[in-house]
Amino acid sequence: MKLDEQIQHYLDGLATAEEVQQLQNILLTQPDSRRLFADLANLDAALAEQAAGWESPVPANSAKSLRTPISHLGLAAAAALALIITGTWWLHSSRAVHATVARGIGSRVFSEGMQIQSADYKMQAGTVEFITARGAKVVIEAPASFRFENDQRLRLERGRVAADVPPSAKGFTVVTPTGQAVDLGTQFGVDVPQHGQAEIHVFKGEVIAQSTKGGKRQSLKDGQAYSLESGAGAAREIRSAAFIQPDEMPALQAALTSGQRARSDAAMAALRRDPALITLLDFENSKLPPGTFRMTQGRWPGSHAPEFVNVGDHMKLNAGADRSWPRLTLAAWVRLDRLEALYQSLYHTDGWDDDKRGQVHWIIKKDATMRLALKRNTLLPGSSEKEGFPDSATPVLPEKGRWVHLAVTYDADAKRIRFYLNGQLDKECLQATAHPALLGPAQIGNWNSQDRKLSGRVDELILLGRTMTDDEIRALFDAGNPYR
Amino acid sequence: MSPAEIEEHQRFLRSLTAHEPAVRAYVRRLVPSRADADDVMQEVAIVLWEKFSEFQEGSEFRPWAFGIARFKVLSWLRDKGRDRLVLSEEVVDLIAEETAQDETRLERQRRALETCTQKLEPEQKQLLMQAYQPQARIQQVAAISGRSVTGFYQWLHRLRRLLADCVQRELAKEDAS
């Protein structure tokens, strides 16, 4: 036997007493042999390390004979150790209750108090808050498929999870198809879209991220995000509002149980009969406008809303091109993920050309105020506007990222723009020159090819060829408000 | 736990998570089997936590952890050595001493291995990973592969030799560039 075979033999536990003795003599007398020994033992350790983080590509059912992978001290070190130290071990029994449903919003499967064992769940609609046996709050938003493997380990095949992990549940881990996130006492979110890589977002505290392939560990702190890609992962923009947090749940649930959804549907139905309606996008129709965007859940369980994530994501719209509009109302429900961008496009007609008087750009700016810009309109002399365009006064993003209702009305004859935030008049602005609004080819969430990306979701976007009154906008907000 | 203890615990877990592969690989060089390494590693982790208050902030976690692991392994050997086929304390101590000095090179090897296993055929990789699963049963994996146990070990040996060669090439490539 060659020396490397002898060493492997020993490392595989196959060596006889005689062979061990022989190996020992060689190792003791020959430094080179010790170096080879170290190399091979190192290879063995590294392979074991990889195997511990390896996920079988074979469908789970047929691979069960080899037991579901992981839960080596490997990356689960933090989890396991926290438990070793507190003197307990997680329960292996399949009967064990790993989590309890604290709140189920719009889900037929999950009702309050329901006990969750290790089983595969698919959630088509709604948002559900679980409390794990160790006290972590975990909100999962549909569409999702997942399984609590134990009280410290959630396997997420698809969907969106926000976790709030107290010290007692430190080490709580979310496993995705492309990697995992181990919490070190924190608030974080994991997004596994239907297409594309899973992402980890850390709102507060610290999380260790690890891609399945490549295996590098990445420590993420407050405000950092990371995509779990094959090979090395990559830093991403944090999208804190992309996740429904535990503290958002009660208000959502209260609105739903009070029948808010029916009021919203009735308001939309009434608007559809409005003769001045140019377009109403509620995204529930199977015929969606063209573009690049993700479909996510809207304000209601099982409803739909486009989400814009990457630069260049957009939705194309061509409405109201047949004439100009002396009076106009624009309104939408928006859930903004982040604000770092200089401009975010709510609705941008294509281009910005001198010959297109009155073409419309509806924008959210970096300071989170709205802007309604019409080409070649001018401000009144001595106007208090600082940037040369009519801007709203109050930032549209509340402290926490939630759904907000944005609206603006325009009257070219009265030369007046009125901004509304959550049904309340925010600011009025008068123009010196006011052209009738020009609509036509436009984009939501983007401008031109790759500019002014909107980060977040849009729901119920309305273009109306008249100015809504304060009361009407108030009513529109009241009827569509997903919170109570 | 008090807030200070939680803070301390968090600091510890962070260090351990960062250095655990190195410490585990170190232990693996000193004990006969992977299962032994797992056992010892659990004890090492607990001792590390117990002694963490003595660990000086700012000094290096890894050498400190190696020292504790070495001590744990030697007492484990004294314990198990009588009824197990293990290398003598003398050899183990020699390997412990030398390889602790050599950790930079060994760590580079472990990293290069990731590149090398990516190059394997999917079926090869799957079998290899199955054989290295914690608590894997070689008889079972051999059966899946359609080989005898002896045949499987031979296959495994050939594959590891390929990987070892690949690791050498990868490191040579890194050194050249």
XYZ file of C-alpha atoms in Angstrom, chain A:
484
model
C 0.000 0.000 0.000
C 1.225 3.447 -0.823
C 1.487 5.952 2.003
C -1.521 7.996 0.900
C -3.621 4.843 0.780
C -2.393 3.866 4.207
C -3.391 7.247 5.579
C -6.821 7.198 3.912
C -7.318 3.712 5.264
C -6.679 5.010 8.741
C -8.864 8.067 8.259
C -11.704 5.847 7.032
C -11.392 3.748 10.165
C -10.348 0.648 8.236
C -6.795 0.233 9.502
C -5.895 -2.783 11.624
C -3.824 -2.526 14.794
C -0.773 -3.543 12.862
C -1.394 -0.962 10.171
C -1.911 1.796 12.736
C 1.368 0.839 14.384
C 3.136 0.933 11.037
C 1.657 4.291 10.130
C 2.635 5.640 13.474
C 6.274 4.741 12.971
C 6.316 6.400 9.594
C 4.659 9.546 10.905
C 6.982 9.750 13.853
C 10.157 9.529 11.784
C 9.277 11.282 8.508
C 8.220 14.960 8.520
C 7.039 14.689 4.891
C 4.630 11.938 5.830
C 3.132 14.151 8.523
C 2.593 16.851 5.941
C 0.780 14.399 3.671
C -1.210 13.177 6.645
C -2.239 16.725 7.491
C -3.269 17.363 3.865
C -5.427 14.258 3.649
C -7.042 14.747 7.056
C -7.689 18.346 6.045
C -9.355 17.179 2.824
C -11.471 14.798 4.860
C -12.565 17.586 7.215
C -13.317 19.942 4.340
C -15.419 17.316 2.581
C -17.366 16.673 5.778
C -17.897 20.413 6.113
C -19.217 20.645 2.565
C -21.400 17.594 3.016
C -22.965 19.096 6.134
C -24.107 22.107 4.129
C -25.027 20.101 1.067
C -28.605 19.719 -0.064
C -29.576 16.682 -2.056
C -30.796 17.643 -5.533
C -32.909 14.466 -5.555
C -36.604 14.964 -4.673
C -36.948 14.754 -0.926
C -39.039 11.590 -0.861
C -36.562 9.338 -2.593
C -33.571 10.669 -0.685
C -35.037 10.235 2.781
C -33.106 7.033 3.380
C -30.011 9.113 3.955
C -31.787 11.474 6.320
C -32.312 15.092 5.457
C -28.971 16.799 5.194
C -27.341 19.417 7.379
C -27.578 20.014 11.106
C -23.978 19.208 11.597
C -22.337 21.609 13.946
C -21.569 23.274 10.594
C -23.381 26.498 10.064
C -25.935 25.359 12.569
C -23.158 25.926 15.093
C -24.808 28.996 16.421
C -28.168 27.294 16.711
C -26.895 24.061 18.128
C -24.550 25.653 20.553
C -27.107 28.048 21.922
C -29.134 24.971 22.755
C -26.259 22.931 24.133
C -25.455 25.784 26.427
C -28.960 26.303 27.661
C -28.983 22.594 28.357
C -31.655 21.490 25.937
C -31.749 19.940 22.524
C -34.304 20.385 19.843
C -36.982 17.819 19.639
C -36.555 15.251 16.950
C -39.983 13.799 17.295
C -42.209 14.445 14.295
C -45.095 14.912 16.737
C -43.459 17.941 18.250
C -45.204 21.284 17.878
C -42.701 23.658 16.352
C -44.872 26.738 16.083
C -48.356 28.085 16.753
C -50.420 30.354 14.538
C -50.768 33.737 16.244
C -52.705 35.389 13.427
C -53.966 34.218 10.107
C -55.088 36.869 7.682
C -57.062 35.682 4.703
C -55.727 32.153 4.834
C -58.105 29.236 4.753
C -55.481 26.849 6.088
C -54.163 28.675 9.116
C -56.375 29.795 11.941
C -55.407 31.270 15.261
C -54.048 28.766 17.760
C -53.371 26.089 15.150
C -50.353 23.991 16.070
C -47.719 23.492 13.423
C -45.719 20.305 13.225
C -43.167 19.317 10.644
C -45.223 19.203 7.447
C -45.168 20.812 4.017
C -47.526 23.749 3.694
C -48.562 25.712 0.660
C -50.151 29.098 1.137
C -51.943 30.587 -1.885
C -53.301 33.683 -0.251
C -52.915 35.734 2.873
C -50.352 36.451 5.516
C -49.797 34.360 8.633
C -47.911 35.062 11.824
C -46.411 32.109 13.656
C -44.794 32.031 17.064
C -42.185 29.313 17.344
C -41.831 27.168 20.418
C -38.836 29.306 21.370
C -40.683 32.590 20.963
C -39.599 33.839 17.544
C -42.290 35.750 15.651
C -42.353 34.674 12.040
C -44.618 36.283 9.448
C -45.013 34.454 6.151
C -46.644 36.112 3.165
C -48.283 34.204 0.304
C -47.712 32.817 -2.205
C -45.474 30.568 -0.135
C -44.488 26.969 0.422
C -42.602 26.031 3.546
C -42.046 23.597 6.381
C -40.998 24.067 9.990
C -38.372 21.327 10.281
C -38.112 22.060 13.962
C -38.709 25.017 16.222
C -35.456 26.639 15.136
C -35.463 25.812 11.463
C -37.816 26.966 8.734
C -37.422 25.620 5.230
C -38.773 28.132 2.722
C -39.187 26.970 -0.868
C -41.011 30.105 -1.898
C -42.498 33.148 -0.231
C -41.568 35.988 2.023
C -40.671 35.744 5.677
C -40.068 38.400 8.282
C -38.655 37.099 11.548
C -38.363 38.833 14.896
C -36.095 36.670 16.989
C -35.711 37.163 20.747
C -32.592 35.925 22.589
C -34.369 32.694 23.553
C -34.595 31.735 19.871
C -31.146 32.910 18.836
C -29.896 30.708 16.032
C -33.268 30.529 14.295
C -32.482 29.532 10.718
C -34.324 30.004 7.432
C -33.222 27.539 4.766
C -33.913 28.415 1.119
C -33.210 26.460 -2.074
C -30.048 28.495 -2.648
C -28.768 29.023 0.861
C -29.596 29.788 4.432
C -29.768 32.547 7.008
C -28.804 31.973 10.634
C -29.980 34.604 13.030
C -27.829 35.921 15.847
C -30.588 37.759 17.694
C -32.283 40.090 15.334
C -35.011 41.132 12.933
C -34.580 39.974 9.391
C -36.444 39.014 6.241
C -35.981 36.353 3.606
C -37.531 36.616 0.148
C -37.667 33.575 -2.105
C -39.268 34.707 -5.377
C -40.687 32.327 -7.928
C -37.831 33.164 -10.267
C -34.463 34.416 -9.178
C -32.274 34.148 -6.125
C -33.319 34.176 -2.519
C -32.454 37.352 -0.656
C -31.735 38.031 2.997
C -32.500 41.438 4.456
C -31.336 42.401 7.929
C -33.398 45.121 9.583
C -31.715 44.977 12.961
C -29.019 42.856 14.584
C -26.866 40.315 12.821
C -27.420 37.359 10.525
C -24.997 34.885 8.993
C -25.837 34.142 5.369
C -24.475 31.165 3.498
C -25.067 30.080 -0.081
C -25.598 26.379 -0.587
C -23.038 26.280 -3.328
C -19.828 28.115 -2.689
C -20.532 27.977 0.985
C -18.944 31.288 1.993
C -20.370 32.745 5.149
C -21.333 36.335 5.144
C -22.090 38.333 8.226
C -24.882 40.842 7.633
C -25.707 43.697 9.980
C -28.434 46.329 10.256
C -29.605 47.568 6.907
C -27.682 45.089 4.790
C -29.067 42.675 2.244
C -27.553 39.778 0.371
C -28.615 37.450 -2.381
C -27.938 33.753 -1.975
C -26.646 32.812 -5.363
C -24.962 29.761 -6.680
C -21.305 30.341 -6.089
C -20.697 33.527 -4.187
C -23.642 35.647 -3.135
C -23.851 39.362 -3.740
C -24.785 42.444 -1.779
C -28.258 43.794 -2.524
C -30.205 46.916 -1.709
C -32.114 46.594 1.528
C -35.869 46.498 0.944
C -37.220 46.733 4.439
C -40.824 47.428 3.439
C -40.953 44.419 1.141
C -41.776 42.383 4.239
C -44.883 42.453 6.355
C -43.634 42.775 9.920
C -45.314 41.269 12.969
C -46.414 44.719 14.161
C -48.261 45.358 10.900
C -50.469 42.305 11.341
C -53.081 43.500 13.862
C -54.104 46.506 11.748
C -54.354 44.370 8.605
C -56.432 41.794 10.400
C -58.764 44.367 11.948
C -59.478 45.956 8.564
C -60.195 42.628 6.948
C -62.534 41.395 9.648
C -64.441 44.682 9.559
C -65.333 44.017 5.909
C -62.920 46.515 4.420
C -62.272 44.381 1.368
C -65.917 44.555 0.286
C -65.903 48.341 0.656
C -62.790 48.509 -1.483
C -64.345 46.310 -4.181
C -67.500 48.457 -4.168
C -65.466 51.650 -4.551
C -63.582 50.161 -7.496
C -66.823 49.010 -9.114
C -68.239 52.527 -8.792
C -65.117 54.030 -10.338
C -65.344 51.675 -13.292
C -68.722 53.240 -14.089
C -67.298 56.771 -13.944
C -67.541 58.160 -17.517
C -64.339 60.147 -16.948
C -62.277 57.043 -16.117
C -59.221 56.735 -18.357
C -57.794 53.609 -16.807
C -57.970 51.624 -13.599
C -55.318 49.001 -12.938
C -56.114 46.686 -10.063
C -53.875 43.939 -11.507
C -56.512 41.283 -10.849
C -57.205 40.782 -14.529
C -55.222 37.966 -16.103
C -54.358 40.319 -18.959
C -51.633 42.410 -17.331
C -49.921 45.284 -19.079
C -46.573 44.268 -20.572
C -43.295 44.858 -18.744
C -40.727 43.383 -16.390
C -41.914 43.051 -12.826
C -42.709 40.487 -10.166
C -46.247 39.674 -9.166
C -46.724 39.761 -5.414
C -49.662 39.886 -3.079
C -51.563 43.161 -3.098
C -53.212 44.847 -0.132
C -55.679 41.989 0.312
C -55.133 38.270 0.849
C -54.795 36.663 -2.554
C -54.974 39.944 -4.470
C -52.163 40.945 -6.795
C -49.760 43.827 -7.137
C -46.724 44.278 -9.355
C -43.449 44.730 -7.545
C -40.466 46.545 -8.991
C -37.138 45.323 -7.677
C -34.331 45.579 -10.198
C -33.156 48.525 -12.248
C -35.124 48.507 -15.486
C -38.180 46.782 -14.006
C -41.229 48.512 -15.433
C -44.814 48.224 -16.555
C -45.920 49.723 -19.845
C -49.161 51.581 -20.194
C -50.765 53.391 -23.079
C -53.916 55.144 -21.968
C -55.624 58.435 -22.733
C -53.589 59.003 -25.884
C -56.592 60.100 -27.974
C -56.894 63.614 -26.560
C -55.465 66.036 -24.009
C -56.872 66.304 -20.493
C -57.518 69.712 -18.945
C -58.513 67.988 -15.744
C -56.883 64.900 -14.304
C -56.661 62.801 -11.152
C -53.846 60.316 -10.554
C -54.068 57.971 -7.588
C -52.471 54.743 -6.402
C -51.759 52.600 -3.394
C -48.001 52.272 -3.044
C -45.747 50.260 -0.776
C -42.281 51.794 -1.024
C -39.341 49.594 -0.154
C -36.627 52.196 0.047
C -35.880 55.849 -0.567
C -32.226 56.197 -1.525
C -32.958 56.869 -5.197
C -33.084 60.457 -6.400
C -36.363 59.855 -8.222
C -38.810 56.963 -8.304
C -41.313 56.775 -11.098
C -44.964 56.353 -10.213
C -46.139 57.224 -13.705
C -43.926 58.639 -16.427
C -45.056 59.362 -19.959
C -42.249 58.481 -22.339
C -39.584 61.102 -23.048
C -39.577 64.765 -21.961
C -39.807 66.663 -25.184
C -40.364 70.362 -25.773
C -43.037 69.687 -28.364
C -45.057 67.559 -25.956
C -46.570 70.314 -23.864
C -48.332 68.994 -20.815
C -46.757 65.531 -20.799
C -46.946 64.102 -17.281
C -44.308 62.842 -14.842
C -45.510 61.713 -11.432
C -42.543 61.061 -9.179
C -41.459 60.305 -5.642
C -38.296 62.137 -4.752
C -35.436 61.267 -2.452
C -36.954 63.301 0.377
C -40.101 61.185 -0.067
C -42.298 63.998 -1.280
C -44.296 63.701 -4.513
C -43.822 65.757 -7.635
C -46.209 66.340 -10.490
C -44.328 67.769 -13.432
C -46.076 68.778 -16.680
C -43.866 69.703 -19.590
C -43.557 73.468 -20.151
C -45.829 74.349 -17.252
C -44.341 77.137 -15.151
C -44.550 78.139 -11.523
C -46.030 81.422 -10.345
C -43.448 84.182 -9.917
C -42.268 84.187 -6.324
C -43.441 80.593 -5.806
C -42.114 78.897 -2.703
C -41.166 75.759 -4.667
C -37.443 75.232 -4.217
C -36.736 72.903 -7.103
C -38.739 74.478 -9.881
C -41.608 71.989 -9.878
C -44.780 71.494 -7.858
C -43.847 69.202 -4.948
C -45.924 67.897 -2.061
C -45.048 68.845 1.507
C -45.177 65.706 3.635
C -42.946 62.659 3.108
C -45.053 59.792 1.799
C -43.170 57.071 3.583
C -44.304 56.692 7.156
C -41.725 55.632 9.674
C -42.350 52.021 8.802
C -42.814 50.865 5.253
C -46.505 50.248 4.788
C -49.139 50.790 2.146
C -49.823 54.476 1.549
C -52.404 56.115 -0.674
C -51.063 58.797 -2.988
C -53.156 61.097 -5.145
C -52.811 64.279 -7.096
C -55.371 66.334 -9.010
C -54.667 68.745 -11.831
C -56.847 71.472 -13.268
C -55.291 73.298 -16.242
C -58.008 75.945 -16.347
C -57.704 76.773 -12.659
C -53.918 76.239 -13.028
C -54.047 74.213 -9.830
C -52.347 71.074 -8.525
C -53.466 69.441 -5.279
C -51.486 66.668 -3.562
C -53.105 64.149 -1.219
C -51.534 61.694 1.209
C -53.690 58.975 2.738
C -56.881 60.825 1.831
C -55.772 64.142 3.325
C -55.039 67.244 1.305
C -51.325 67.795 1.719
C -50.628 70.852 -0.415
C -51.985 73.008 -3.194
C -49.758 74.569 -5.800
C -50.668 77.139 -8.437
C -49.076 77.364 -11.880
C -48.463 80.423 -14.075
C -48.670 78.408 -17.272
C -50.741 75.221 -17.256
C -51.093 73.063 -20.357
C -53.766 70.390 -20.614
C -52.266 67.060 -19.547
C -50.832 64.857 -22.279
C -50.906 61.123 -21.608
C -50.259 58.207 -23.972
C -47.287 55.793 -23.965
C -45.945 55.668 -20.408
C -44.300 53.495 -17.813
C -44.977 52.725 -14.196
C -41.900 52.110 -12.045
C -39.406 53.341 -14.615
C -38.662 56.089 -17.138
C -37.095 55.637 -20.583
C -34.880 52.539 -20.654
C -33.377 52.248 -17.170
C -34.055 55.234 -15.023
C -36.007 56.337 -11.977
C -36.688 52.821 -10.755
C -39.489 52.523 -8.255
C -38.677 50.157 -5.376
C -41.804 48.503 -4.187
C -45.358 47.515 -5.016
C -48.167 49.427 -6.673
C -51.852 48.618 -6.293
C -55.012 50.182 -7.767
C -53.512 52.806 -10.007
C -56.124 55.188 -11.348
C -56.089 57.752 -14.171
C -59.270 59.793 -14.150
C -60.132 62.572 -16.625
C -61.598 64.894 -14.023
C -60.507 66.356 -10.705
C -61.751 64.448 -7.720
C -62.912 66.574 -4.802
C -61.302 66.425 -1.363
C -64.252 64.369 -0.149
C -64.008 61.910 -3.016
C -60.321 61.311 -2.404
C -60.969 60.946 1.289
C -63.644 58.334 0.470
C -61.344 56.547 -1.966
C -58.728 56.232 0.769
C -61.237 55.181 3.413
C -62.684 52.478 1.211
C -59.335 51.091 0.097
C -57.404 51.359 3.351
C -56.076 47.896 4.283
C -55.471 48.965 7.908
C -57.790 49.673 10.751
